[in-house]
XYZ file of C-alpha atoms in Angstrom:
674
model
C 32.742 90.950 -17.555
C 36.504 91.536 -17.152
C 38.483 91.146 -13.929
C 39.360 94.861 -13.933
C 35.753 95.771 -14.249
C 34.768 93.488 -11.361
C 37.506 94.915 -9.136
C 36.434 98.475 -9.929
C 32.815 97.691 -9.199
C 33.714 96.014 -5.888
C 35.719 98.976 -4.538
C 33.167 101.473 -5.754
C 30.456 99.677 -3.742
C 32.719 99.468 -0.698
C 33.555 103.153 -0.936
C 29.884 104.019 -1.030
C 29.216 101.777 1.967
C 32.037 103.363 3.978
C 30.842 106.819 3.009
C 27.323 105.948 4.088
C 28.575 104.622 7.414
C 30.671 107.761 7.969
C 27.667 109.975 7.274
C 25.518 107.927 9.636
C 28.050 108.217 12.443
C 28.423 111.949 11.821
C 24.653 112.415 11.857
C 24.392 110.551 15.147
C 27.146 112.652 16.657
C 25.445 115.782 15.387
C 22.062 114.785 16.813
C 23.636 113.831 20.140
C 25.453 117.168 20.228
C 22.215 119.003 19.384
C 20.345 117.127 22.108
C 23.076 117.944 24.632
C 22.973 121.633 23.743
C 19.181 121.670 24.047
C 19.329 119.985 27.460
C 21.996 122.459 28.562
C 19.858 125.419 27.460
C 16.801 124.029 29.313
C 18.901 123.456 32.430
C 20.344 126.977 32.310
C 16.862 128.458 31.805
C 15.429 126.485 34.713
C 18.424 127.371 36.912
C 18.025 131.045 36.091
C 14.327 130.909 36.950
C 14.905 129.256 40.315
C 17.708 131.697 41.035
C 15.509 134.690 40.299
C 12.470 133.300 42.167
C 12.888 131.420 45.438
C 11.422 127.940 45.708
C 8.663 129.247 48.006
C 6.969 131.239 45.271
C 7.311 128.387 42.764
C 5.683 126.106 45.311
C 2.939 128.677 45.742
C 2.106 128.682 42.058
C 2.354 124.893 41.806
C -0.108 124.573 44.667
C -2.456 127.281 43.444
C -4.559 124.769 41.535
C -5.087 122.773 44.723
C -6.313 125.934 46.405
C -8.700 126.678 43.565
C -10.190 123.202 43.731
C -11.590 124.043 47.159
C -12.339 127.675 46.367
C -16.113 127.192 46.443
C -15.976 125.424 49.793
C -13.199 127.343 51.517
C -13.210 130.866 50.183
C -10.451 132.200 52.467
C -7.349 131.574 50.297
C -3.882 130.966 51.624
C -1.429 133.870 51.417
C 1.954 132.289 50.789
C 3.570 135.560 49.786
C 3.026 137.190 53.199
C 4.204 136.577 56.720
C 3.164 138.344 59.920
C 4.910 139.490 63.086
C 3.318 140.633 66.327
C 4.509 144.167 67.062
C 2.917 146.344 69.785
C -0.058 143.972 70.061
C -0.904 144.055 66.377
C 0.088 141.897 63.433
C 2.375 143.584 60.905
C 2.545 142.241 57.355
C 5.884 141.531 55.660
C 6.653 140.254 52.174
C 7.877 136.734 52.803
C 9.901 136.483 49.593
C 12.060 139.546 50.160
C 11.799 140.727 53.777
C 12.673 137.608 55.798
C 15.922 135.783 56.362
C 14.806 132.222 55.942
C 12.464 132.381 58.949
C 9.413 130.162 58.925
C 6.366 131.898 57.505
C 3.705 132.874 60.068
C 0.166 132.879 58.608
C -2.251 135.689 59.424
C -4.487 133.574 61.666
C -1.573 132.260 63.709
C -0.384 135.802 64.300
C -3.885 137.097 65.048
C -4.592 134.375 67.585
C -1.320 134.815 69.448
C -0.984 138.609 69.365
C -2.763 140.932 71.768
C -6.126 140.247 73.377
C -7.816 136.836 73.269
C -9.458 136.549 69.844
C -12.908 135.283 70.841
C -16.313 136.679 69.815
C -18.220 137.658 71.888
C -15.497 138.608 74.318
C -15.674 136.731 77.655
C -17.084 138.745 80.545
C -15.443 137.617 83.770
C -11.934 136.223 83.701
C -9.560 135.575 80.820
C -6.021 134.267 80.993
C -4.182 132.894 77.965
C -0.629 132.272 76.793
C 0.379 133.583 73.398
C 2.186 130.377 72.423
C 0.331 127.722 70.439
C 0.402 123.980 69.834
C -0.153 121.916 66.684
C -2.600 119.023 66.434
C -5.011 117.325 64.066
C -8.746 116.915 64.504
C -8.314 113.134 64.778
C -6.669 113.724 68.173
C -9.945 114.915 69.725
C -12.254 112.881 71.876
C -15.014 113.632 74.347
C -15.094 112.637 78.000
C -18.586 113.420 79.279
C -19.485 113.642 82.965
C -23.096 114.319 83.919
C -25.906 112.506 85.698
C -28.518 113.832 83.260
C -29.222 111.435 80.391
C -30.806 113.970 78.015
C -27.957 116.414 78.566
C -25.477 113.638 77.781
C -27.340 112.696 74.582
C -27.667 116.258 73.348
C -24.092 117.240 74.168
C -22.673 114.296 72.262
C -24.524 115.561 69.214
C -23.090 119.025 69.826
C -19.602 117.541 70.020
C -20.204 115.715 66.752
C -21.018 119.071 65.134
C -17.879 120.528 66.721
C -15.739 117.797 65.135
C -17.295 118.210 61.707
C -16.742 121.937 61.743
C -13.110 121.524 62.772
C -12.665 119.088 59.900
C -13.949 121.773 57.588
C -11.566 124.319 59.091
C -8.701 121.856 58.636
C -9.931 121.305 55.063
C -10.525 117.605 55.618
C -14.164 117.680 54.541
C -16.864 120.116 53.457
C -19.479 120.930 56.095
C -22.898 121.065 54.415
C -25.589 122.472 56.699
C -28.206 120.937 54.421
C -27.145 117.347 55.150
C -26.560 117.205 58.867
C -30.080 116.978 60.269
C -30.370 113.227 59.720
C -27.031 112.606 61.443
C -28.082 114.787 64.349
C -31.140 112.600 64.953
C -28.915 109.564 65.473
C -27.731 108.300 68.834
C -24.065 108.230 69.754
C -22.101 105.609 71.604
C -21.118 106.705 75.143
C -17.488 106.150 74.120
C -17.967 108.180 70.932
C -14.623 109.349 69.565
C -12.925 109.975 66.238
C -10.396 107.706 64.573
C -6.960 107.293 66.194
C -4.793 110.340 65.644
C -2.573 110.469 62.591
C -0.228 112.795 64.437
C 3.264 111.818 65.375
C 5.540 113.672 67.761
C 7.693 114.998 64.964
C 4.720 116.841 63.465
C 2.234 117.462 66.295
C 2.604 118.928 69.745
C -0.626 117.254 70.913
C -1.152 113.550 70.302
C -4.251 113.075 72.478
C -6.715 115.928 72.975
C -9.456 115.249 75.533
C -12.450 117.580 75.862
C -13.652 116.875 79.392
C -17.165 118.197 80.076
C -18.924 118.425 83.437
C -22.598 119.494 83.628
C -23.382 119.736 87.308
C -26.800 121.023 88.346
C -29.586 120.935 85.740
C -30.942 118.398 83.298
C -33.182 120.926 81.523
C -32.551 121.111 77.770
C -35.146 123.851 77.154
C -33.738 127.291 77.758
C -35.612 129.921 79.757
C -34.891 133.288 81.304
C -33.669 131.633 84.503
C -31.166 129.325 82.778
C -27.596 129.586 84.008
C -25.503 129.981 80.833
C -22.166 130.490 82.581
C -19.197 128.201 81.996
C -15.577 127.729 82.975
C -12.982 126.634 80.410
C -9.422 125.624 81.348
C -6.579 123.633 79.823
C -3.795 121.407 81.102
C -0.901 119.858 79.201
C 1.057 116.756 80.185
C 3.735 115.768 77.672
C 1.771 115.441 74.420
C -1.639 115.113 76.067
C -3.955 118.104 76.382
C -7.175 118.291 78.400
C -9.636 121.120 77.800
C -12.047 121.086 80.726
C -15.509 122.673 80.442
C -17.500 123.013 83.654
C -21.058 124.363 83.677
C -24.294 124.028 85.599
C -26.439 123.474 82.486
C -26.254 122.077 78.979
C -26.398 125.620 77.616
C -23.394 126.838 79.581
C -21.413 123.782 78.494
C -22.489 124.382 74.886
C -21.182 127.963 75.035
C -17.921 126.637 76.441
C -17.578 124.376 73.405
C -18.205 127.353 71.110
C -15.444 129.313 72.852
C -13.074 126.344 72.645
C -13.707 126.153 68.906
C -12.694 129.805 68.556
C -9.408 129.127 70.339
C -8.588 126.698 67.502
C -7.514 127.709 64.015
C -5.968 126.271 60.878
C -2.313 126.973 60.124
C -1.878 126.465 56.375
C 1.908 126.522 56.677
C 1.843 123.353 58.791
C -1.432 122.009 57.339
C -2.588 121.390 60.914
C -4.817 122.924 63.530
C -3.398 125.059 66.316
C -4.676 125.974 69.763
C -3.417 128.323 72.432
C -1.172 126.369 74.757
C -2.774 127.612 77.960
C -6.119 129.244 78.723
C -8.414 129.982 81.649
C -11.790 131.541 80.816
C -14.704 132.208 83.165
C -17.686 133.562 81.276
C -21.410 134.389 81.521
C -23.830 136.597 79.533
C -25.042 140.006 80.686
C -28.526 139.567 79.134
C -30.645 136.416 79.151
C -32.536 137.043 75.912
C -30.301 137.365 72.834
C -32.355 136.944 69.725
C -32.698 137.092 65.966
C -36.036 137.505 64.183
C -36.414 136.186 60.623
C -39.546 136.825 58.564
C -40.217 133.841 56.287
C -43.571 134.994 54.909
C -42.764 138.014 52.705
C -40.349 135.714 50.903
C -39.924 132.004 51.505
C -36.699 130.640 53.039
C -35.719 127.002 52.747
C -35.017 124.902 55.808
C -31.376 124.735 54.713
C -31.010 128.521 54.767
C -32.674 128.678 58.192
C -30.198 126.109 59.487
C -27.282 128.190 58.227
C -28.731 131.092 60.187
C -28.968 128.973 63.328
C -25.357 127.874 62.911
C -24.247 131.501 62.741
C -26.288 132.289 65.845
C -24.570 129.546 67.812
C -21.110 130.895 66.946
C -22.164 134.341 68.238
C -23.840 132.862 71.365
C -27.349 134.038 70.470
C -29.998 131.872 72.079
C -33.483 132.720 70.686
C -34.613 132.269 67.086
C -37.826 134.261 66.626
C -39.474 132.688 63.591
C -41.989 135.138 62.093
C -43.739 132.290 60.361
C -46.805 133.910 58.779
C -48.027 137.303 57.608
C -50.650 138.784 55.289
C -48.596 137.936 52.173
C -48.382 134.181 52.773
C -49.181 131.421 55.244
C -46.537 128.730 54.657
C -47.115 126.598 57.801
C -48.999 123.372 57.004
C -51.345 122.795 59.944
C -52.604 119.274 60.513
C -55.825 120.669 61.931
C -56.399 123.349 59.280
C -54.432 122.549 56.097
C -56.606 125.096 54.296
C -54.447 127.872 55.763
C -51.454 126.800 53.684
C -53.543 125.581 50.747
C -54.966 129.091 50.348
C -52.059 131.070 51.775
C -48.764 129.518 50.624
C -46.999 130.884 47.550
C -46.776 127.348 46.186
C -46.958 123.778 47.440
C -43.138 123.721 47.620
C -42.880 126.928 49.639
C -44.290 125.500 52.843
C -43.158 124.238 56.250
C -44.479 120.857 57.343
C -44.366 119.475 60.870
C -41.289 117.534 59.849
C -39.617 120.729 58.632
C -40.311 122.522 61.905
C -39.057 119.540 63.920
C -35.860 119.499 61.875
C -35.271 123.205 62.541
C -36.050 122.779 66.259
C -33.643 119.851 66.689
C -30.906 121.621 64.748
C -31.369 124.673 66.968
C -31.482 122.736 70.239
C -28.147 121.034 69.561
C -26.703 124.535 69.208
C -28.258 125.883 72.414
C -31.020 127.866 70.696
C -34.760 127.992 71.366
C -37.162 128.396 68.431
C -39.985 130.884 69.069
C -42.646 130.644 66.323
C -44.987 133.566 65.701
C -48.381 133.519 63.975
C -48.952 137.258 63.671
C -52.368 138.342 64.953
C -54.753 140.099 64.760
C -53.191 142.262 62.007
C -50.931 140.937 59.248
C -53.366 138.056 58.704
C -54.770 138.059 55.161
C -53.916 135.406 52.598
C -54.612 131.971 54.029
C -57.624 133.063 56.078
C -60.166 133.642 53.281
C -61.662 130.124 53.166
C -63.900 130.452 56.258
C -67.248 131.111 54.505
C -66.760 128.129 52.145
C -66.349 125.841 55.170
C -69.251 127.331 57.100
C -66.966 129.064 59.613
C -67.818 132.641 58.676
C -65.324 135.429 58.026
C -62.140 134.488 59.843
C -60.345 137.626 58.690
C -61.523 141.012 57.462
C -60.196 143.616 54.979
C -58.377 140.897 53.002
C -56.691 142.543 49.996
C -58.810 145.655 50.531
C -58.007 148.819 48.551
C -56.831 151.473 48.939
C -54.587 149.451 51.204
C -52.936 152.400 52.972
C -56.210 153.120 54.824
C -56.491 149.619 56.284
C -53.004 148.201 56.860
C -49.320 149.015 57.086
C -48.412 147.464 53.729
C -50.183 145.477 51.022
C -51.961 143.130 51.094
C -54.316 143.906 53.967
C -55.945 141.450 56.345
C -56.942 141.497 60.022
C -58.510 138.715 62.064
C -62.184 138.895 62.966
C -62.370 139.574 66.726
C -66.047 138.557 66.921
C -65.837 135.151 65.271
C -65.243 132.400 67.836
C -63.896 130.117 65.090
C -60.952 132.496 64.678
C -59.939 131.919 68.292
C -60.403 128.156 67.974
C -58.085 128.043 64.947
C -55.450 130.102 66.787
C -55.691 127.777 69.787
C -55.072 124.731 67.604
C -52.175 126.437 65.832
C -50.590 127.288 69.200
C -51.061 123.692 70.332
C -49.319 122.356 67.228
C -46.400 124.773 67.500
C -45.913 124.200 71.228
C -45.829 120.450 70.663
C -43.224 120.932 67.937
C -40.959 123.387 69.771
C -41.229 121.984 73.304
C -41.712 123.620 76.699
C -41.129 127.356 76.770
C -41.334 130.274 79.147
C -41.857 132.716 76.267
C -44.367 132.666 73.400
C -44.926 135.441 70.854
C -48.511 136.409 69.986
C -47.774 139.046 67.331
C -49.822 142.214 67.796
C -47.981 144.282 65.171
C -49.590 147.312 63.476
C -53.248 146.740 64.365
C -55.469 148.985 62.209
C -58.622 150.110 64.003
C -60.043 151.585 60.777
C -60.324 148.071 59.367
C -62.460 146.875 62.271
C -64.391 150.142 62.330
C -65.964 149.315 58.939
C -67.619 146.218 60.344
C -68.479 147.002 63.942
C -70.338 149.900 65.497
C -68.075 149.766 68.507
C -67.338 153.129 70.066
C -64.375 151.638 71.922
C -62.199 149.946 69.313
C -59.271 149.915 71.748
C -61.446 147.883 74.084
C -62.172 145.503 71.204
C -58.404 145.037 70.809
C -58.093 144.360 74.541
C -60.822 141.717 74.348
C -59.043 140.070 71.425
C -55.667 139.951 73.186
C -57.094 138.604 76.451
C -59.043 135.908 74.611
C -55.939 134.914 72.647
C -53.911 134.686 75.859
C -56.545 132.411 77.329
C -56.453 130.216 74.217
C -52.668 130.034 74.509
C -53.020 128.815 78.085
C -55.438 126.081 76.992
C -53.105 125.070 74.151
C -50.207 124.862 76.626
C -52.008 122.295 78.812
C -53.593 125.004 80.971
C -50.229 126.518 81.883
C -49.551 130.121 80.897
C -45.965 130.702 79.744
C -44.126 133.024 82.086
C -43.926 135.703 79.386
C -46.115 136.439 76.385
C -44.460 138.556 73.710
C -46.285 141.279 71.762
C -45.012 143.910 69.350
C -45.137 147.477 70.619
C -47.782 149.814 69.213
C -49.998 152.671 70.269
C -52.281 150.052 71.807
C -49.831 148.404 74.195
C -50.151 151.345 76.582
C -53.833 150.455 77.064
C -54.317 149.379 80.668
C -55.706 145.925 79.999
C -52.722 143.657 79.478
C -51.315 141.872 82.549
C -47.936 143.573 83.017
C -46.420 140.688 84.913
C -46.992 138.344 81.961
C -46.482 140.536 78.889
C -43.051 141.291 77.439
C -43.282 144.068 74.865
C -40.931 143.853 71.901
C -40.125 147.517 71.319
C -39.465 148.127 67.632
C -39.874 151.918 67.405
C -37.099 154.488 67.486
C -34.700 154.539 70.413
C -35.769 158.090 71.330
C -39.509 157.414 71.261
C -41.288 158.043 74.553
C -42.784 154.532 74.495
C -39.421 153.197 75.683
C -39.752 155.084 78.946
C -43.539 154.729 79.243
C -43.574 150.946 78.948
C -40.871 150.513 81.579
C -42.460 153.098 83.876
C -45.781 151.275 83.513
C -44.165 148.059 84.701
C -43.762 146.095 81.452
C -40.746 143.948 80.698
C -39.271 144.766 77.293
C -37.203 143.184 74.547
C -35.471 145.843 72.475
C -35.429 145.807 68.663
C -35.092 149.509 67.870
C -35.644 150.258 64.190
C -32.849 152.843 64.123
C -30.219 150.336 65.262
C -31.290 146.697 65.075
C -33.478 146.490 61.946
C -31.233 144.832 59.379
C -33.585 145.302 56.408
C -33.163 149.099 56.455
C -31.155 151.110 53.968
C -32.000 149.386 50.683
C -34.416 151.938 49.253
C -38.154 151.850 48.744
C -39.736 148.716 47.326
C -43.020 150.356 46.314
C -44.121 153.605 44.683
C -46.562 154.867 47.311
C -46.348 155.156 51.069
C -43.340 154.840 53.335
C -41.445 151.693 52.491
C -37.855 152.315 53.491
C -36.042 152.997 56.743
C -32.746 154.543 55.794
C -29.849 154.608 56.314
C -28.184 151.218 56.290
C -27.387 149.921 59.794
C -23.702 149.069 59.858
C -22.236 146.549 62.273
C -20.820 149.521 64.162
C -24.374 150.929 64.550
C -25.527 147.600 65.928
C -22.533 147.298 68.240
C -22.649 150.813 69.688
C -26.376 150.775 70.480
C -26.767 150.671 74.251
C -30.253 152.036 75.011
C -30.316 151.065 78.684
C -27.508 153.558 79.208
C -29.159 156.339 77.204
C -32.363 155.905 79.213
C -30.321 156.101 82.437
C -32.193 153.166 83.953
C -31.508 152.341 87.561
C -30.767 148.772 88.651
C -34.410 147.808 89.215
C -35.667 149.183 85.904
C -32.733 147.750 83.971
C -33.923 144.287 85.057
C -37.075 144.932 83.023
C -34.914 144.880 79.882
C -34.857 141.133 79.231
C -32.533 141.547 76.279
C -32.685 142.378 72.604
C -33.240 141.058 69.112
C -32.135 142.017 65.610
C -34.919 141.830 63.031
C -34.795 140.983 59.355
C -38.046 141.705 57.559
C -37.836 140.270 54.088
C -39.706 142.428 51.596
C -36.396 142.893 49.755
C -34.412 139.771 50.517
C -34.751 136.035 50.045
C -32.412 133.188 50.892
C -30.028 134.143 48.072
C -29.017 137.244 50.008
C -29.780 136.065 53.525
C -26.255 135.439 54.823
C -24.791 138.792 53.869
C -27.791 140.679 55.264
C -27.324 138.998 58.638
C -23.585 138.502 59.011
C -21.435 139.821 60.507
C -23.892 142.501 61.711
C -25.882 140.062 63.837
C -22.651 139.039 65.561
C -22.270 142.643 66.729
C -25.525 142.218 68.658
C -24.107 138.990 70.095
C -21.269 140.835 71.824
C -23.447 143.763 72.857
C -25.872 141.473 74.689
C -23.382 138.873 75.927
C -20.520 141.130 76.998
C -22.081 144.625 76.968
C -18.604 146.215 76.884
C -18.078 149.589 78.545
C -18.334 152.308 75.912
C -20.632 154.883 77.435
C -19.943 157.550 74.817
C -21.650 156.484 71.590
C -19.480 158.966 69.656
C -16.225 157.291 70.652
C -14.673 155.140 67.905
C -14.814 151.394 68.260
C -11.474 150.148 69.643
C -8.988 148.586 67.244
C -9.041 145.236 69.046
C -12.806 144.991 68.423
C -12.259 145.521 64.694
C -9.573 142.829 64.706
C -11.719 140.309 66.561
C -14.765 141.029 64.400
C -12.690 140.639 61.232
C -11.358 137.265 62.368
C -14.858 136.156 63.401
C -16.245 137.154 60.013
C -13.602 135.004 58.321
C -14.538 132.097 60.585
C -18.150 132.402 59.419
C -17.001 132.232 55.796
C -14.818 129.194 56.521
C -17.877 127.466 57.972
C -20.077 128.083 54.939
C -21.824 131.414 55.640
C -21.506 134.093 52.971
C -20.935 136.958 55.388
C -20.423 140.370 53.818
C -16.933 141.939 54.038
C -16.244 144.641 56.606
C -13.619 146.522 54.608
C -10.994 145.917 51.885
C -8.830 142.907 52.611
C -5.831 145.228 52.867
C -7.309 146.611 56.102
C -7.558 143.107 57.526
C -3.977 142.321 56.564
C -2.777 145.624 58.050
C -4.655 146.182 61.336
C -4.958 149.809 62.321
C -4.004 151.341 58.982
C -7.585 152.031 57.866
C -8.733 153.876 60.984
């Protein structure tokens, strides 16, 4: 190879190398420029988005997933796009993104609790004084300071306070309150110095660092409610620097328990601060107008689990109802497993899983007691007693019940299947006595026991006995049953024996001083006046106002099987029969109270909550407060709607699937849907 050729080859290679390097540098510059332009475009796009939409709404959407995570547990969502102002004692909604000038957002609950009348259900009866300002705190700040000389009251109240803390944790979205899992915890004992963990609050975030609930129970150690129980309470607050004391003073456990329920309703969750709030100052003096405030649940037409019954009891405690009437058996099924006569459930239960054991009843009773509620079990008799009673002949006990599943049913009972206890078989009375003994041992001392007595059919008995006086046969049955109840109750007759009203209760054989008639007929029926005029005490459950199963159509093709129309919460609230009957002071004392009833031909536990709530709460205020509204045609005041709406939302927050009262718009805009 020549020198010229080598030189040419050398510079050609170098030229190519330099060209390659130049292209590489240019490509890098181009890619860097492209990357810079892309970043600039992204930045401009992001800037334009944040300029068009304030950070608050972006934060709302970023946090929406967190809200949805808890949607099943806490179904009242936050409303970041709205803020509320108190104007003329009502909360007015404003669009937070466009109608405020950088002011802090006020959530609906914070406005509702600090605007207008005190937002407590049922409304206190005697004295109320509150400040509209509120203070922030966290549930960890709370602790109990108990003062009573009664050991059982102390033990039971500490359990109540434990429930109170758990429910506030749910409201603050710290944990999920599961009514199905609390019974075991409620059986445990609590340390006298029982308190929650040290507060996580600091002064920069919380107005209250230490929150003491100071409870004084002064006069009675009785933890079994009766018609003489003093349920009054006094609730006050004091604030010293960052230390709050809420003082509850009562004469009984039950009054102190109601005070705790009211205190809980003075507390709410502020999602803007992610903390609880409470009114900064309150003085409440409160007591119920009626001693008996009940709810009847039929668990025999359809079976209800213990968990669903406990949810019902929780709702009752929030509304200050105090008697759970457990219609335990009927002609369709006999789910109670008796230790003396297990055949009743073996023949009468729908299945071996749809039963109530002694342990189940004890669990319900303890759950109720912690919430200030007495359980009143009912074995319906002599009618409504079919399936479960047919095994007598096989055991050599004779016919315990007659007309079982007899057709055509409409001649022998109120609804299928038929069945009515045999009034001339002594074994029938012995079985009832043993059942009463078991139930009394499970539920504890009581001044009131329900014997049933609903819809007795004399035609059924008339087929078997040549009695000319079938009403007298009914009298003999009832008097024998009352005597068996006395024996079962250690030879002590309860002060009152409950029976359902019927055409037979006017028979002059029942001891008026001992019998309390549960009046279920229409509010205009003459029996309302006759029973009171004849000297009976009554518990009112009028079908045209306080039957919550009405209004869902007929469930069978023949016979009357529906009581329309639907009873709204307003119907329940406005019903004030003692005023319509124009009872004087003496006769009004014969009205012991009232009870809503849910018969369950057309409902099981899947629809239980929305059948009961919030309608049952309307009865709570009628019987606790009995507000003055003499004219039943007058509209319900706006403040009642507002308080009921807030209470309904509280029920939902605490795990009850209460039905809505109206579109949510009406809640967000009080007064606009009148």
